[in-house]
mmCIF file of C-alpha atoms in Angstrom:
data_model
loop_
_atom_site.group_PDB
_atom_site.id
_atom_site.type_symbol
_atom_site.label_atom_id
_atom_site.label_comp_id
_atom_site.label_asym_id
_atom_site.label_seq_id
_atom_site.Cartn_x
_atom_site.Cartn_y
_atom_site.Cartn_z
ATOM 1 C CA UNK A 610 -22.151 52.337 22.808
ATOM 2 C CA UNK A 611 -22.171 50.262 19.772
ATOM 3 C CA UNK A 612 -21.934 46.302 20.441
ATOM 4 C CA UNK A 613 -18.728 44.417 18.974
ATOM 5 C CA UNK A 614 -19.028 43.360 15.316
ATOM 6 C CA UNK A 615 -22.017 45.914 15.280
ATOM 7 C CA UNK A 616 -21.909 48.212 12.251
ATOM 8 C CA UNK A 617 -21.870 51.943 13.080
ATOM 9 C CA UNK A 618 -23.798 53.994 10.674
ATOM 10 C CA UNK A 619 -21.956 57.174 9.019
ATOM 11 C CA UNK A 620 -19.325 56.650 11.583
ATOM 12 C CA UNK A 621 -16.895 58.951 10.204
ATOM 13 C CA UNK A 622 -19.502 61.989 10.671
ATOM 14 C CA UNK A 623 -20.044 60.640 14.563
ATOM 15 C CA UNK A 624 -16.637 60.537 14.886
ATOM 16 C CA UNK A 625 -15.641 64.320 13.539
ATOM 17 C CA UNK A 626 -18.626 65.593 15.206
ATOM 18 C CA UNK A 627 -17.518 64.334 18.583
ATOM 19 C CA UNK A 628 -13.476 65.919 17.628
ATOM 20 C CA UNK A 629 -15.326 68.626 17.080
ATOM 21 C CA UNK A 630 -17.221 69.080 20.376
ATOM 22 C CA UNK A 631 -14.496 68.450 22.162
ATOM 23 C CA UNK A 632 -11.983 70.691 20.943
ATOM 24 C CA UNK A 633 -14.419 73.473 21.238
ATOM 25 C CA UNK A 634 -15.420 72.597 24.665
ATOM 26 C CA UNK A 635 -11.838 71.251 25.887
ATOM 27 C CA UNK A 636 -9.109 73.163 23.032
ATOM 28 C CA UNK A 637 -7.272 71.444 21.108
ATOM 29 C CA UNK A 638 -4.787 69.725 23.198
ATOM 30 C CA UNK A 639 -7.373 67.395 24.530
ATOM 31 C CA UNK A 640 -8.135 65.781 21.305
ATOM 32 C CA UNK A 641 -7.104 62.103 21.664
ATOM 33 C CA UNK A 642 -8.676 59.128 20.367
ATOM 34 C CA UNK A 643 -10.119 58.230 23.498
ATOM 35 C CA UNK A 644 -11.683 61.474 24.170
ATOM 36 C CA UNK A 645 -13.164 61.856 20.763
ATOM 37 C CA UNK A 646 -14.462 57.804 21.067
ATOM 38 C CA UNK A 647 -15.951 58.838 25.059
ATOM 39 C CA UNK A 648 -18.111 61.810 22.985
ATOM 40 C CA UNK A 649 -19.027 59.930 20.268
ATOM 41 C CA UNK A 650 -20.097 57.349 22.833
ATOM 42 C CA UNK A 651 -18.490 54.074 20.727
ATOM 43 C CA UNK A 652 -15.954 51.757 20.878
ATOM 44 C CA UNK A 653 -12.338 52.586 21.943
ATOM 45 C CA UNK A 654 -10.855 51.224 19.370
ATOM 46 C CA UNK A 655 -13.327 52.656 16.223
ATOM 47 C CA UNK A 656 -11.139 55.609 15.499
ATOM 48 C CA UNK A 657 -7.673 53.640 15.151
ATOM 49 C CA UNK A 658 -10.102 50.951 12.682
ATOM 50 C CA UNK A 659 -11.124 53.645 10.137
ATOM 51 C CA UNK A 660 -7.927 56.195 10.359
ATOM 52 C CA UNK A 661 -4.050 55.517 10.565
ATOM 53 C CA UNK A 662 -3.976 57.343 13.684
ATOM 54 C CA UNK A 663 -4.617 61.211 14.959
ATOM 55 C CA UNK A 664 -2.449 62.608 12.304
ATOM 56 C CA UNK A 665 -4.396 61.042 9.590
ATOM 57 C CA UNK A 666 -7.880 61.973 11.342
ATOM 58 C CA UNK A 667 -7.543 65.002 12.259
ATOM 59 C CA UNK A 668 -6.281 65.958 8.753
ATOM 60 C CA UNK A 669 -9.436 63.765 7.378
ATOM 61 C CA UNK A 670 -11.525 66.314 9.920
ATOM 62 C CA UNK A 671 -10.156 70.010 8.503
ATOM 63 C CA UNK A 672 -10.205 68.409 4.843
ATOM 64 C CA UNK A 673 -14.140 66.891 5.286
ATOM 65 C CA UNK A 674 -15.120 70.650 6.352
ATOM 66 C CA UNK A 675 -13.144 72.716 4.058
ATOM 67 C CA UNK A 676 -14.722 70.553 1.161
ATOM 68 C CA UNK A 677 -18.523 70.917 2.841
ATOM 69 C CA UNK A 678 -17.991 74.755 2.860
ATOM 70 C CA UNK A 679 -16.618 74.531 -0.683
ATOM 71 C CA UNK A 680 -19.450 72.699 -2.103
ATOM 72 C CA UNK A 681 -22.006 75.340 -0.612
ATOM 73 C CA UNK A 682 -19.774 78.336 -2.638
ATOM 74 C CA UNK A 683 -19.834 75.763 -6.049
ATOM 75 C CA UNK A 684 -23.572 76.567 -5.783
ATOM 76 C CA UNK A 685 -23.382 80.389 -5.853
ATOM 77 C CA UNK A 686 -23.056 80.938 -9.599
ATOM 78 C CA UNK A 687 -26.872 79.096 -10.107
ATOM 79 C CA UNK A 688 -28.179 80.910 -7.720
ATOM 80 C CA UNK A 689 -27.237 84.387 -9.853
ATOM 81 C CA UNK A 690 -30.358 86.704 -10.138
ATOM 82 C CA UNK A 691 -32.459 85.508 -6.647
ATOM 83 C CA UNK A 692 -32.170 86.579 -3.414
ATOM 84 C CA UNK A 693 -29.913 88.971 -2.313
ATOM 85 C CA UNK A 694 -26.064 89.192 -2.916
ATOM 86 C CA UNK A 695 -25.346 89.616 0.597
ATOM 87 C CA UNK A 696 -27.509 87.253 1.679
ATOM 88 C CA UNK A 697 -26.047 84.286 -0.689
ATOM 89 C CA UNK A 698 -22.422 85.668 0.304
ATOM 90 C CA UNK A 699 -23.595 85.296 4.029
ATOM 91 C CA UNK A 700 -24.194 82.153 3.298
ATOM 92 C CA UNK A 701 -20.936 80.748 2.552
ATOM 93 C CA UNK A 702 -18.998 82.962 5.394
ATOM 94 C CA UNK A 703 -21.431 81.130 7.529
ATOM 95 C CA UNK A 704 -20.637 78.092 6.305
ATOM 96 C CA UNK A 705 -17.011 78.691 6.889
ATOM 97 C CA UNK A 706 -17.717 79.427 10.807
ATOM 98 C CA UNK A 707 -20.246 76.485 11.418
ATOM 99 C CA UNK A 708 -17.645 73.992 9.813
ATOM 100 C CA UNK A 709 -15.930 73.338 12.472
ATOM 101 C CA UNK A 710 -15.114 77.624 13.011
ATOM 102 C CA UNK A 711 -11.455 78.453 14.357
ATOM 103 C CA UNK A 712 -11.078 75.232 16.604
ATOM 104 C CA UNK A 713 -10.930 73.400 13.470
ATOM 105 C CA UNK A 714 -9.666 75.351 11.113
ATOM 106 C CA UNK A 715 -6.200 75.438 13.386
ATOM 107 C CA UNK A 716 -6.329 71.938 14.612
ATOM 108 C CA UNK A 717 -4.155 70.779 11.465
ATOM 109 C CA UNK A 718 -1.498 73.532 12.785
ATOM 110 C CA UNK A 719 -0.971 71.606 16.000
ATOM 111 C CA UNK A 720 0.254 68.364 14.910
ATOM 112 C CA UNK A 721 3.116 68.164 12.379
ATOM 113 C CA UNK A 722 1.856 65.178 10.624
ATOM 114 C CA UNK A 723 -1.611 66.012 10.381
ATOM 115 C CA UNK A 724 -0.303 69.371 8.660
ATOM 116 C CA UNK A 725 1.993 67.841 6.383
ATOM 117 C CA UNK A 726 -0.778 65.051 5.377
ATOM 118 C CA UNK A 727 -3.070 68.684 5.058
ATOM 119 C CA UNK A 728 -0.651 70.330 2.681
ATOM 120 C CA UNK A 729 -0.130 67.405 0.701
ATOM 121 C CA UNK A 730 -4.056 66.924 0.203
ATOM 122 C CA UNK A 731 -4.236 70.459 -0.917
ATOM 123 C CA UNK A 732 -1.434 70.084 -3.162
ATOM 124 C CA UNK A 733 -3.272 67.170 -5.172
ATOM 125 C CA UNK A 734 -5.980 69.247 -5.437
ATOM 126 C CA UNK A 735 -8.743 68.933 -2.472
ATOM 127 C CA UNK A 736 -10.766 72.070 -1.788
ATOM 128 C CA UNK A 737 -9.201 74.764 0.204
ATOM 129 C CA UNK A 738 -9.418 77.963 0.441
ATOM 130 C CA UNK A 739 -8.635 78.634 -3.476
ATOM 131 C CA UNK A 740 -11.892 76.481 -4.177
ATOM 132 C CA UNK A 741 -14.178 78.451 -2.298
ATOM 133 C CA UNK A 742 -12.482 81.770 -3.749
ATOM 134 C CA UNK A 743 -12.430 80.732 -7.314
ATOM 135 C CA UNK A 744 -16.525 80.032 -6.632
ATOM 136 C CA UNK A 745 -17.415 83.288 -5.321
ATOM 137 C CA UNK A 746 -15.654 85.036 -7.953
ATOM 138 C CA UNK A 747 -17.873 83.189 -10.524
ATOM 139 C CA UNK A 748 -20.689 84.202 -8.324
ATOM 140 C CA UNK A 749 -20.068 87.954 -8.299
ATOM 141 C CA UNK A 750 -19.441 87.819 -11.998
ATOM 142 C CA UNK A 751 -22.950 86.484 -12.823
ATOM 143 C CA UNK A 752 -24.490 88.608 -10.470
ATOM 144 C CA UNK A 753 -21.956 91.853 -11.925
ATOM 145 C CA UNK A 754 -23.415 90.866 -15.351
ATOM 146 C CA UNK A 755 -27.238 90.777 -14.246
ATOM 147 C CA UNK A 756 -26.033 94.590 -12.539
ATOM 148 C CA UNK A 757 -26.435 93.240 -9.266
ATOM 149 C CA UNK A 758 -22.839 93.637 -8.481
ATOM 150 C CA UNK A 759 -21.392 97.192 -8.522
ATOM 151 C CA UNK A 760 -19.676 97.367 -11.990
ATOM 152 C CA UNK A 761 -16.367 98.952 -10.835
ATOM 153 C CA UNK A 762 -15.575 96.119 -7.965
ATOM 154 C CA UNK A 763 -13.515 93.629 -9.436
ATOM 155 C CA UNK A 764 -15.249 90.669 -8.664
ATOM 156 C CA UNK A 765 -11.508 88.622 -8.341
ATOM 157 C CA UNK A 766 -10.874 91.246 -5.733
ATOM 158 C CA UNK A 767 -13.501 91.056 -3.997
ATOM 159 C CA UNK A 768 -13.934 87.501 -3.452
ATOM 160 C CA UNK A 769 -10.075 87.031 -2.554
ATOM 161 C CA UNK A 770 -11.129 90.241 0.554
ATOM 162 C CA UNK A 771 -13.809 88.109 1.595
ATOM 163 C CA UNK A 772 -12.177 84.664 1.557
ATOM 164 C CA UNK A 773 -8.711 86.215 2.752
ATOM 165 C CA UNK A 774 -10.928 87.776 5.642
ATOM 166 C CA UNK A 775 -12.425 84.759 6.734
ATOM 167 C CA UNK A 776 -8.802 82.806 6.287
ATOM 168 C CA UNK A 777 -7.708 85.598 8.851
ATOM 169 C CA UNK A 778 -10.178 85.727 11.517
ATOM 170 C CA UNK A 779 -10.196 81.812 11.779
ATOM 171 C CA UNK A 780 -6.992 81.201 12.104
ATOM 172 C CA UNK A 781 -6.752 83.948 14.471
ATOM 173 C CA UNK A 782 -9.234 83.386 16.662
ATOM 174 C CA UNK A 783 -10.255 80.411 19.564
ATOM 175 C CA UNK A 784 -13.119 78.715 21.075
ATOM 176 C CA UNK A 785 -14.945 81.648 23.402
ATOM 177 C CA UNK A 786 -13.523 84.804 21.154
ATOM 178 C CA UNK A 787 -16.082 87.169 20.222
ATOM 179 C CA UNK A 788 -18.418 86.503 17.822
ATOM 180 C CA UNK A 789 -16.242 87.205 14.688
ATOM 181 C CA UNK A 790 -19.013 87.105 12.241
ATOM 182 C CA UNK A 791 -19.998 90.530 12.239
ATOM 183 C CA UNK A 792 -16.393 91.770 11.071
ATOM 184 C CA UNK A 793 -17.824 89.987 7.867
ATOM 185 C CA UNK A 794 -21.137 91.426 8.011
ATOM 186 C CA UNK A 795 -18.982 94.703 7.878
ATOM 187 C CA UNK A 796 -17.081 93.379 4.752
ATOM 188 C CA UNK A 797 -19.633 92.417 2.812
ATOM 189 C CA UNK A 798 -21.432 95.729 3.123
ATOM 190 C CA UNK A 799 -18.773 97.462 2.369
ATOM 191 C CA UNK A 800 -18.150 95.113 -0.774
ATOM 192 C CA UNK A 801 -21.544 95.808 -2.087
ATOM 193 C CA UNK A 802 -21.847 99.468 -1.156
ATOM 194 C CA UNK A 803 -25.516 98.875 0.014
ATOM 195 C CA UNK A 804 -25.629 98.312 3.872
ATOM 196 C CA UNK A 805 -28.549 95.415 3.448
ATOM 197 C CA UNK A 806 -27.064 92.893 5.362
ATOM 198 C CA UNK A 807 -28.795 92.425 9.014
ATOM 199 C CA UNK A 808 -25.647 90.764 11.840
ATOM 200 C CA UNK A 809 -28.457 88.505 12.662
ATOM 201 C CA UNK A 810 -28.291 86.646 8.802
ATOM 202 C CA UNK A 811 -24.738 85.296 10.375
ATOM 203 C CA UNK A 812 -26.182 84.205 13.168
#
């Protein structure tokens, strides 16, 4: 617990790691600022100091992880040439799950405000869904041009299966559904037409 008038380092990041534990342990209808301030193990009143309310923090929350998985997919195009394809499209699927995974991905959907405050951020331009597309497709093209990308895939095409993919199985699933990783596993195999993705690089 962190004394009054004591500064709280990084706060924000204890405080959407905490929403996030406990809508995956409790669902989402137990998110309240006291519960995520009990988890986070601070003062009561830290949450309503740094956010105008749950709308505006749990709209902060899906925006903070939609932007962390976007700025791992804004790194694909350098990494062009190395690795494996799969491997470096793994990567960002992964990314997708670990931030936050279908209990966060929905949580906007269940309060009105916090949606409308989510729409309007993605309307001025914060990273979505279209970010992380737009930076795969600039991925695959690099990799299409170094002939490490089969050269009749359209790399637009393939990045919106992918992304659309992930979009789907988020939003569709909940906190204990199977593992749905492996559906992408599938994906990107069949994407690349080469089978060399092991389940166990999603996991």
């Amino acid at each position: 617990m962190s004394p009054r008038g004591v500064a709280t380092p990084d706060v924000t990041e204890l405080l959407f790691a905490a929403a996030e534990r406990v809508v995956v342990r409790d669902g989402p209808g137990a998110l309240t600022s006291r519960a995520v301030t009990t988890e986070a193990g601070c003062a009561k009143g830290l949450l309503h100091t740094h956010f105008a309310g749950m709308d505006a923090f749990v709209a902060a929350l899906c925006l903070d992880r939609f932007a962390r998985t976007a700025a791992t997919a804004r790194a694909l195009p350098a990494l062009a040439g190395t690795g494996t394809v799969a491997a470096h499209l793994a990567t960002v699927t992964d990314a997708l799950f670990d931030s936050g995974g279908p209990a966060v991905s929905g949580l906007a959907l269940t309060r009105p405000g916090a949606a409308e405050r989510f729409r309007e951020a993605m309307a001025a331009g914060a990273p979505g869904f279209t970010a992380i597309q737009d930076a795969i497709t600039a991925y695959l093209r690099a990799e299409q041009t170094l002939g490490r990308f089969p050269a009749t895939t359209d790399p637009g095409t393939a990045a919106l299966s992918l992304v659309g993919t992930a979009h789907h199985l988020l939003m569709t699933g909940w906190p204990g559904a199977p593992d749905p990783k492996e559906e992408l596993v599938r994906l990107i195999d069949l994407l690349l037409g080469t089978g060399e993705l092991d389940p166990t690089q999603l996991r």
